[in-house]
Short mmCIF file of N, CA and C in Angstrom, two decimals:
data_model
loop_
_atom_site.label_atom_id
_atom_site.label_comp_id
_atom_site.label_asym_id
_atom_site.label_seq_id
_atom_site.Cartn_x
_atom_site.Cartn_y
_atom_site.Cartn_z
N UNK A 1240 57.10 -103.99 -26.92
CA UNK A 1240 57.82 -105.19 -27.37
C UNK A 1240 56.85 -106.12 -28.08
N UNK A 1241 57.23 -106.49 -29.29
CA UNK A 1241 56.38 -107.38 -30.07
C UNK A 1241 56.51 -108.80 -29.55
N UNK A 1242 55.37 -109.44 -29.36
CA UNK A 1242 55.37 -110.83 -28.92
C UNK A 1242 54.33 -111.63 -29.66
N UNK A 1243 54.71 -112.84 -30.02
CA UNK A 1243 53.78 -113.84 -30.54
C UNK A 1243 53.84 -115.01 -29.57
N UNK A 1244 52.72 -115.34 -28.96
CA UNK A 1244 52.71 -116.38 -27.94
C UNK A 1244 51.78 -117.50 -28.37
N UNK A 1245 52.39 -118.68 -28.57
CA UNK A 1245 51.61 -119.84 -28.99
C UNK A 1245 51.10 -120.63 -27.79
N UNK A 1246 50.02 -121.33 -28.00
CA UNK A 1246 49.50 -122.25 -27.00
C UNK A 1246 48.71 -123.34 -27.71
N UNK A 1247 48.42 -124.41 -26.96
CA UNK A 1247 47.58 -125.46 -27.51
C UNK A 1247 48.32 -126.71 -27.96
N UNK A 1248 49.63 -126.69 -27.89
CA UNK A 1248 50.37 -127.89 -28.26
C UNK A 1248 50.16 -128.99 -27.25
N UNK A 1249 50.63 -130.17 -27.60
CA UNK A 1249 50.50 -131.30 -26.69
C UNK A 1249 50.76 -132.61 -27.41
N UNK A 1250 50.34 -133.69 -26.76
CA UNK A 1250 50.53 -135.02 -27.32
C UNK A 1250 49.18 -135.61 -27.70
N UNK A 1251 49.15 -136.28 -28.83
CA UNK A 1251 47.92 -136.87 -29.32
C UNK A 1251 48.26 -138.12 -30.13
N UNK A 1252 47.32 -139.03 -30.22
CA UNK A 1252 47.54 -140.21 -31.05
C UNK A 1252 47.23 -139.89 -32.50
N UNK A 1253 47.82 -140.67 -33.37
CA UNK A 1253 47.58 -140.51 -34.80
C UNK A 1253 46.08 -140.55 -35.09
N UNK A 1254 45.65 -139.65 -35.96
CA UNK A 1254 44.24 -139.52 -36.28
C UNK A 1254 43.51 -138.51 -35.42
N UNK A 1255 44.16 -138.05 -34.38
CA UNK A 1255 43.56 -137.08 -33.47
C UNK A 1255 43.67 -135.65 -33.97
N UNK A 1256 43.22 -134.73 -33.13
CA UNK A 1256 43.20 -133.32 -33.50
C UNK A 1256 43.78 -132.45 -32.38
N UNK A 1257 44.32 -131.33 -32.78
CA UNK A 1257 44.77 -130.30 -31.86
C UNK A 1257 44.47 -128.95 -32.48
N UNK A 1258 44.30 -127.95 -31.61
CA UNK A 1258 44.10 -126.59 -32.08
C UNK A 1258 45.15 -125.69 -31.42
N UNK A 1259 45.97 -125.09 -32.26
CA UNK A 1259 46.97 -124.16 -31.78
C UNK A 1259 46.42 -122.74 -31.85
N UNK A 1260 46.84 -121.93 -30.90
CA UNK A 1260 46.48 -120.52 -30.90
C UNK A 1260 47.74 -119.67 -30.83
N UNK A 1261 47.66 -118.49 -31.39
CA UNK A 1261 48.78 -117.55 -31.33
C UNK A 1261 48.21 -116.17 -31.06
N UNK A 1262 48.66 -115.57 -29.97
CA UNK A 1262 48.22 -114.23 -29.60
C UNK A 1262 49.37 -113.26 -29.85
N UNK A 1263 49.08 -112.23 -30.62
CA UNK A 1263 50.08 -111.22 -30.96
C UNK A 1263 49.87 -109.98 -30.10
N UNK A 1264 50.97 -109.37 -29.70
CA UNK A 1264 50.87 -108.14 -28.91
C UNK A 1264 52.09 -107.28 -29.17
N UNK A 1265 52.00 -106.03 -28.76
CA UNK A 1265 53.13 -105.12 -28.89
C UNK A 1265 53.02 -104.17 -30.06
N UNK A 1266 52.14 -104.46 -30.96
CA UNK A 1266 51.87 -103.57 -32.09
C UNK A 1266 50.56 -104.00 -32.71
N UNK A 1267 50.13 -103.25 -33.71
CA UNK A 1267 48.89 -103.61 -34.41
C UNK A 1267 49.21 -104.63 -35.50
N UNK A 1268 48.60 -105.79 -35.42
CA UNK A 1268 48.85 -106.84 -36.39
C UNK A 1268 47.70 -107.01 -37.39
N UNK A 1269 46.75 -106.09 -37.34
CA UNK A 1269 45.59 -106.25 -38.21
C UNK A 1269 45.96 -106.22 -39.68
N UNK A 1270 47.07 -105.56 -40.02
CA UNK A 1270 47.47 -105.50 -41.44
C UNK A 1270 48.70 -106.37 -41.72
N UNK A 1271 48.92 -107.35 -40.87
CA UNK A 1271 50.01 -108.29 -41.06
C UNK A 1271 49.48 -109.65 -41.51
N UNK A 1272 50.21 -110.27 -42.41
CA UNK A 1272 49.95 -111.67 -42.72
C UNK A 1272 50.48 -112.50 -41.55
N UNK A 1273 49.81 -113.59 -41.26
CA UNK A 1273 50.25 -114.45 -40.18
C UNK A 1273 50.24 -115.90 -40.63
N UNK A 1274 51.03 -116.70 -39.94
CA UNK A 1274 51.10 -118.10 -40.36
C UNK A 1274 51.83 -118.97 -39.36
N UNK A 1275 52.19 -120.15 -39.82
CA UNK A 1275 52.86 -121.14 -38.98
C UNK A 1275 53.99 -121.82 -39.75
N UNK A 1276 55.08 -122.03 -39.05
CA UNK A 1276 56.17 -122.88 -39.51
C UNK A 1276 56.28 -124.01 -38.50
N UNK A 1277 57.04 -125.03 -38.86
CA UNK A 1277 57.32 -126.09 -37.90
C UNK A 1277 58.72 -126.62 -38.12
N UNK A 1278 59.26 -127.22 -37.06
CA UNK A 1278 60.58 -127.83 -37.15
C UNK A 1278 60.57 -129.15 -36.40
N UNK A 1279 60.80 -130.22 -37.15
CA UNK A 1279 60.88 -131.54 -36.57
C UNK A 1279 62.31 -131.83 -36.13
N UNK A 1280 62.51 -132.75 -35.22
CA UNK A 1280 63.86 -133.07 -34.74
C UNK A 1280 64.78 -133.47 -35.89
N UNK A 1281 65.93 -132.83 -35.96
CA UNK A 1281 66.91 -133.16 -36.98
C UNK A 1281 66.60 -132.65 -38.37
N UNK A 1282 65.54 -131.85 -38.48
CA UNK A 1282 65.15 -131.31 -39.80
C UNK A 1282 65.15 -129.79 -39.79
N UNK A 1283 65.15 -129.24 -40.99
CA UNK A 1283 65.09 -127.80 -41.12
C UNK A 1283 63.67 -127.29 -40.84
N UNK A 1284 63.60 -126.04 -40.46
CA UNK A 1284 62.31 -125.42 -40.26
C UNK A 1284 61.58 -125.34 -41.60
N UNK A 1285 60.28 -125.64 -41.60
CA UNK A 1285 59.54 -125.64 -42.86
C UNK A 1285 58.23 -124.87 -42.73
N UNK A 1286 57.82 -124.32 -43.85
CA UNK A 1286 56.57 -123.57 -43.94
C UNK A 1286 55.39 -124.54 -43.81
N UNK A 1287 54.37 -124.12 -43.08
CA UNK A 1287 53.16 -124.92 -42.94
C UNK A 1287 51.96 -124.24 -43.59
N UNK A 1288 51.69 -123.00 -43.19
CA UNK A 1288 50.50 -122.33 -43.68
C UNK A 1288 50.64 -120.83 -43.45
N UNK A 1289 49.97 -120.03 -44.30
CA UNK A 1289 49.96 -118.58 -44.15
C UNK A 1289 48.60 -118.04 -44.54
N UNK A 1290 48.26 -116.91 -43.93
CA UNK A 1290 46.97 -116.27 -44.14
C UNK A 1290 47.21 -114.78 -44.36
N UNK A 1291 46.63 -114.21 -45.40
CA UNK A 1291 46.80 -112.79 -45.65
C UNK A 1291 46.13 -111.96 -44.56
N UNK A 1292 46.50 -110.69 -44.49
CA UNK A 1292 46.02 -109.85 -43.40
C UNK A 1292 44.51 -109.75 -43.39
N UNK A 1293 43.89 -109.77 -44.58
CA UNK A 1293 42.43 -109.63 -44.66
C UNK A 1293 41.72 -110.97 -44.64
N UNK A 1294 42.49 -112.06 -44.55
CA UNK A 1294 41.88 -113.38 -44.49
C UNK A 1294 41.35 -113.90 -45.80
N UNK A 1295 41.62 -113.20 -46.87
CA UNK A 1295 41.03 -113.60 -48.15
C UNK A 1295 41.78 -114.74 -48.82
N UNK A 1296 43.05 -114.88 -48.49
CA UNK A 1296 43.85 -115.92 -49.15
C UNK A 1296 44.62 -116.72 -48.12
N UNK A 1297 44.68 -118.03 -48.37
CA UNK A 1297 45.45 -118.92 -47.52
C UNK A 1297 46.39 -119.76 -48.38
N UNK A 1298 47.48 -120.17 -47.80
CA UNK A 1298 48.48 -120.95 -48.50
C UNK A 1298 48.90 -122.09 -47.57
N UNK A 1299 48.83 -123.30 -48.08
CA UNK A 1299 49.15 -124.47 -47.27
C UNK A 1299 50.27 -125.28 -47.91
N UNK A 1300 51.12 -125.83 -47.08
CA UNK A 1300 52.08 -126.81 -47.57
C UNK A 1300 51.31 -128.05 -48.02
N UNK A 1301 51.81 -128.70 -49.06
CA UNK A 1301 51.11 -129.87 -49.59
C UNK A 1301 50.91 -130.94 -48.52
N UNK A 1302 51.84 -131.03 -47.61
CA UNK A 1302 51.79 -132.09 -46.60
C UNK A 1302 50.64 -131.92 -45.61
N UNK A 1303 50.05 -130.73 -45.55
CA UNK A 1303 48.98 -130.51 -44.56
C UNK A 1303 47.65 -130.14 -45.21
N UNK A 1304 47.62 -129.98 -46.51
CA UNK A 1304 46.38 -129.61 -47.20
C UNK A 1304 45.27 -130.61 -46.91
N UNK A 1305 44.10 -130.09 -46.62
CA UNK A 1305 42.96 -130.94 -46.35
C UNK A 1305 42.88 -131.41 -44.92
N UNK A 1306 43.93 -131.19 -44.14
CA UNK A 1306 43.94 -131.62 -42.74
C UNK A 1306 44.06 -130.44 -41.77
N UNK A 1307 44.78 -129.41 -42.16
CA UNK A 1307 45.00 -128.25 -41.31
C UNK A 1307 44.18 -127.07 -41.84
N UNK A 1308 43.71 -126.24 -40.91
CA UNK A 1308 42.97 -125.04 -41.29
C UNK A 1308 43.43 -123.86 -40.45
N UNK A 1309 43.80 -122.78 -41.12
CA UNK A 1309 44.21 -121.57 -40.40
C UNK A 1309 43.04 -120.60 -40.40
N UNK A 1310 42.91 -119.87 -39.31
CA UNK A 1310 41.86 -118.86 -39.23
C UNK A 1310 42.36 -117.73 -38.33
N UNK A 1311 41.62 -116.63 -38.39
CA UNK A 1311 42.03 -115.45 -37.65
C UNK A 1311 40.88 -114.98 -36.77
N UNK A 1312 41.22 -114.49 -35.59
CA UNK A 1312 40.20 -113.97 -34.72
C UNK A 1312 39.66 -112.64 -35.23
N UNK A 1313 38.54 -112.25 -34.71
CA UNK A 1313 37.90 -111.01 -35.16
C UNK A 1313 38.77 -109.78 -34.95
N UNK A 1314 39.56 -109.78 -33.91
CA UNK A 1314 40.42 -108.64 -33.62
C UNK A 1314 41.71 -108.67 -34.42
N UNK A 1315 41.89 -109.69 -35.23
CA UNK A 1315 43.04 -109.82 -36.15
C UNK A 1315 44.37 -110.00 -35.45
N UNK A 1316 44.37 -110.03 -34.12
CA UNK A 1316 45.65 -110.21 -33.44
C UNK A 1316 45.80 -111.62 -32.87
N UNK A 1317 44.93 -112.49 -33.28
CA UNK A 1317 45.00 -113.90 -32.89
C UNK A 1317 44.83 -114.76 -34.12
N UNK A 1318 45.62 -115.79 -34.20
CA UNK A 1318 45.49 -116.73 -35.31
C UNK A 1318 45.44 -118.14 -34.74
N UNK A 1319 44.67 -118.99 -35.40
CA UNK A 1319 44.46 -120.35 -34.94
C UNK A 1319 44.89 -121.34 -36.03
N UNK A 1320 45.31 -122.49 -35.58
CA UNK A 1320 45.62 -123.58 -36.51
C UNK A 1320 44.91 -124.83 -36.01
N UNK A 1321 43.87 -125.20 -36.74
CA UNK A 1321 43.15 -126.43 -36.44
C UNK A 1321 43.82 -127.57 -37.18
N UNK A 1322 44.27 -128.56 -36.45
CA UNK A 1322 44.99 -129.68 -37.06
C UNK A 1322 44.20 -130.96 -36.83
N UNK A 1323 43.73 -131.54 -37.92
CA UNK A 1323 42.96 -132.78 -37.87
C UNK A 1323 43.73 -133.91 -38.54
N UNK A 1324 43.29 -135.12 -38.29
CA UNK A 1324 43.91 -136.30 -38.90
C UNK A 1324 45.43 -136.26 -38.76
N UNK A 1325 45.87 -135.99 -37.57
CA UNK A 1325 47.30 -135.83 -37.33
C UNK A 1325 48.05 -137.13 -37.57
N UNK A 1326 49.26 -136.97 -38.07
CA UNK A 1326 50.14 -138.10 -38.38
C UNK A 1326 51.42 -137.98 -37.55
N UNK A 1327 52.10 -139.09 -37.33
CA UNK A 1327 53.38 -139.01 -36.59
C UNK A 1327 54.37 -138.04 -37.22
N UNK A 1328 54.32 -137.91 -38.54
CA UNK A 1328 55.25 -136.99 -39.22
C UNK A 1328 54.90 -135.53 -39.00
N UNK A 1329 53.77 -135.26 -38.35
CA UNK A 1329 53.44 -133.89 -37.98
C UNK A 1329 54.12 -133.47 -36.68
N UNK A 1330 54.77 -134.41 -36.02
CA UNK A 1330 55.47 -134.11 -34.78
C UNK A 1330 56.55 -133.07 -35.02
N UNK A 1331 56.48 -131.97 -34.28
CA UNK A 1331 57.42 -130.87 -34.49
C UNK A 1331 57.13 -129.78 -33.46
N UNK A 1332 58.03 -128.82 -33.40
CA UNK A 1332 57.74 -127.57 -32.70
C UNK A 1332 57.10 -126.64 -33.72
N UNK A 1333 55.96 -126.11 -33.37
CA UNK A 1333 55.21 -125.23 -34.27
C UNK A 1333 55.40 -123.77 -33.84
N UNK A 1334 55.76 -122.94 -34.82
CA UNK A 1334 56.04 -121.53 -34.56
C UNK A 1334 55.02 -120.64 -35.26
N UNK A 1335 54.50 -119.71 -34.53
CA UNK A 1335 53.64 -118.68 -35.10
C UNK A 1335 54.52 -117.60 -35.72
N UNK A 1336 54.10 -117.07 -36.86
CA UNK A 1336 54.89 -116.07 -37.56
C UNK A 1336 54.00 -114.93 -38.04
N UNK A 1337 54.63 -113.77 -38.25
CA UNK A 1337 53.91 -112.60 -38.76
C UNK A 1337 54.86 -111.76 -39.59
N UNK A 1338 54.29 -111.16 -40.63
CA UNK A 1338 55.07 -110.30 -41.51
C UNK A 1338 54.11 -109.46 -42.34
N UNK A 1339 54.55 -108.28 -42.73
CA UNK A 1339 53.73 -107.47 -43.64
C UNK A 1339 53.62 -108.12 -45.02
N UNK A 1340 54.65 -108.85 -45.40
CA UNK A 1340 54.70 -109.45 -46.73
C UNK A 1340 54.27 -110.91 -46.68
N UNK A 1341 53.21 -111.25 -47.39
CA UNK A 1341 52.77 -112.64 -47.47
C UNK A 1341 53.82 -113.48 -48.18
N UNK A 1342 54.53 -112.88 -49.12
CA UNK A 1342 55.56 -113.62 -49.84
C UNK A 1342 56.70 -114.00 -48.90
N UNK A 1343 57.12 -113.04 -48.10
CA UNK A 1343 58.20 -113.33 -47.15
C UNK A 1343 57.73 -114.33 -46.11
N UNK A 1344 56.49 -114.27 -45.74
CA UNK A 1344 55.94 -115.20 -44.75
C UNK A 1344 55.94 -116.63 -45.28
N UNK A 1345 55.79 -116.77 -46.56
CA UNK A 1345 55.69 -118.11 -47.15
C UNK A 1345 57.03 -118.73 -47.50
N UNK A 1346 57.98 -117.89 -47.93
CA UNK A 1346 59.16 -118.50 -48.54
C UNK A 1346 60.48 -118.13 -47.90
N UNK A 1347 60.52 -117.11 -47.10
CA UNK A 1347 61.78 -116.74 -46.45
C UNK A 1347 61.51 -116.51 -44.97
N UNK A 1348 62.40 -115.86 -44.33
CA UNK A 1348 62.28 -115.71 -42.89
C UNK A 1348 61.33 -114.59 -42.51
N UNK A 1349 60.19 -114.91 -41.92
CA UNK A 1349 59.28 -113.87 -41.46
C UNK A 1349 59.94 -112.96 -40.42
N UNK A 1350 59.39 -111.78 -40.29
CA UNK A 1350 59.97 -110.81 -39.37
C UNK A 1350 59.79 -111.20 -37.91
N UNK A 1351 58.59 -111.69 -37.59
CA UNK A 1351 58.29 -111.99 -36.19
C UNK A 1351 58.02 -113.49 -36.01
N UNK A 1352 58.54 -114.00 -34.89
CA UNK A 1352 58.39 -115.41 -34.55
C UNK A 1352 57.94 -115.56 -33.11
N UNK A 1353 57.14 -116.57 -32.85
CA UNK A 1353 56.84 -116.95 -31.48
C UNK A 1353 57.92 -117.88 -30.95
N UNK A 1354 57.75 -118.31 -29.72
CA UNK A 1354 58.76 -119.16 -29.08
C UNK A 1354 58.56 -120.63 -29.41
N UNK A 1355 57.42 -120.96 -29.96
CA UNK A 1355 57.16 -122.34 -30.38
C UNK A 1355 56.37 -123.14 -29.36
N UNK A 1356 55.60 -124.09 -29.87
CA UNK A 1356 54.86 -125.01 -29.02
C UNK A 1356 55.02 -126.42 -29.59
N UNK A 1357 55.24 -127.37 -28.71
CA UNK A 1357 55.52 -128.74 -29.15
C UNK A 1357 54.24 -129.49 -29.46
N UNK A 1358 54.24 -130.16 -30.60
CA UNK A 1358 53.16 -131.07 -30.98
C UNK A 1358 53.79 -132.44 -31.19
N UNK A 1359 53.27 -133.43 -30.48
CA UNK A 1359 53.78 -134.79 -30.60
C UNK A 1359 52.64 -135.72 -30.96
N UNK A 1360 52.81 -136.44 -32.05
CA UNK A 1360 51.78 -137.37 -32.52
C UNK A 1360 52.36 -138.78 -32.46
N UNK A 1361 51.73 -139.64 -31.71
CA UNK A 1361 52.21 -141.01 -31.56
C UNK A 1361 51.39 -141.96 -32.44
N UNK A 1362 52.05 -142.99 -32.87
CA UNK A 1362 51.38 -143.96 -33.75
C UNK A 1362 50.67 -145.05 -32.96
#
C-alpha cells in the first residue's frame, strides 16, 4: 500500500520557520517527482512546490519563492519543505504529493497524496 506521511506541521508566529517532512512507502519513489500542495480554509487546494525525481529542477509558486525550499533525502523516498519567513497567509493544510509526471504534479491532480499536516501562522 502506497503511503505518503507528512510531519512537522504546527503553529508559529509570523516571521518564523517550520520544516515539513514527507516519508513515502509502499513502492519505489526514487523515480517519482514529489512536491507539496496546500489548502487554506475556504479556499481551493493550490500548488506550492515540486521537485523532479533527480532533484535537478524545482518549481515554486510565486507566493512562496525565496521563502520555501524543497529538498529530497538521499534515499529519494523522503522530501522536505523548509519554510522560512512565514506569513499568516501561509496558514493551510499542507499535502505531500508524488507522481511520475512533473507536469501532472504541478498543474493537475497528482497520483499520490498524503493525509496532510496543519500549518498555522499567527500575526
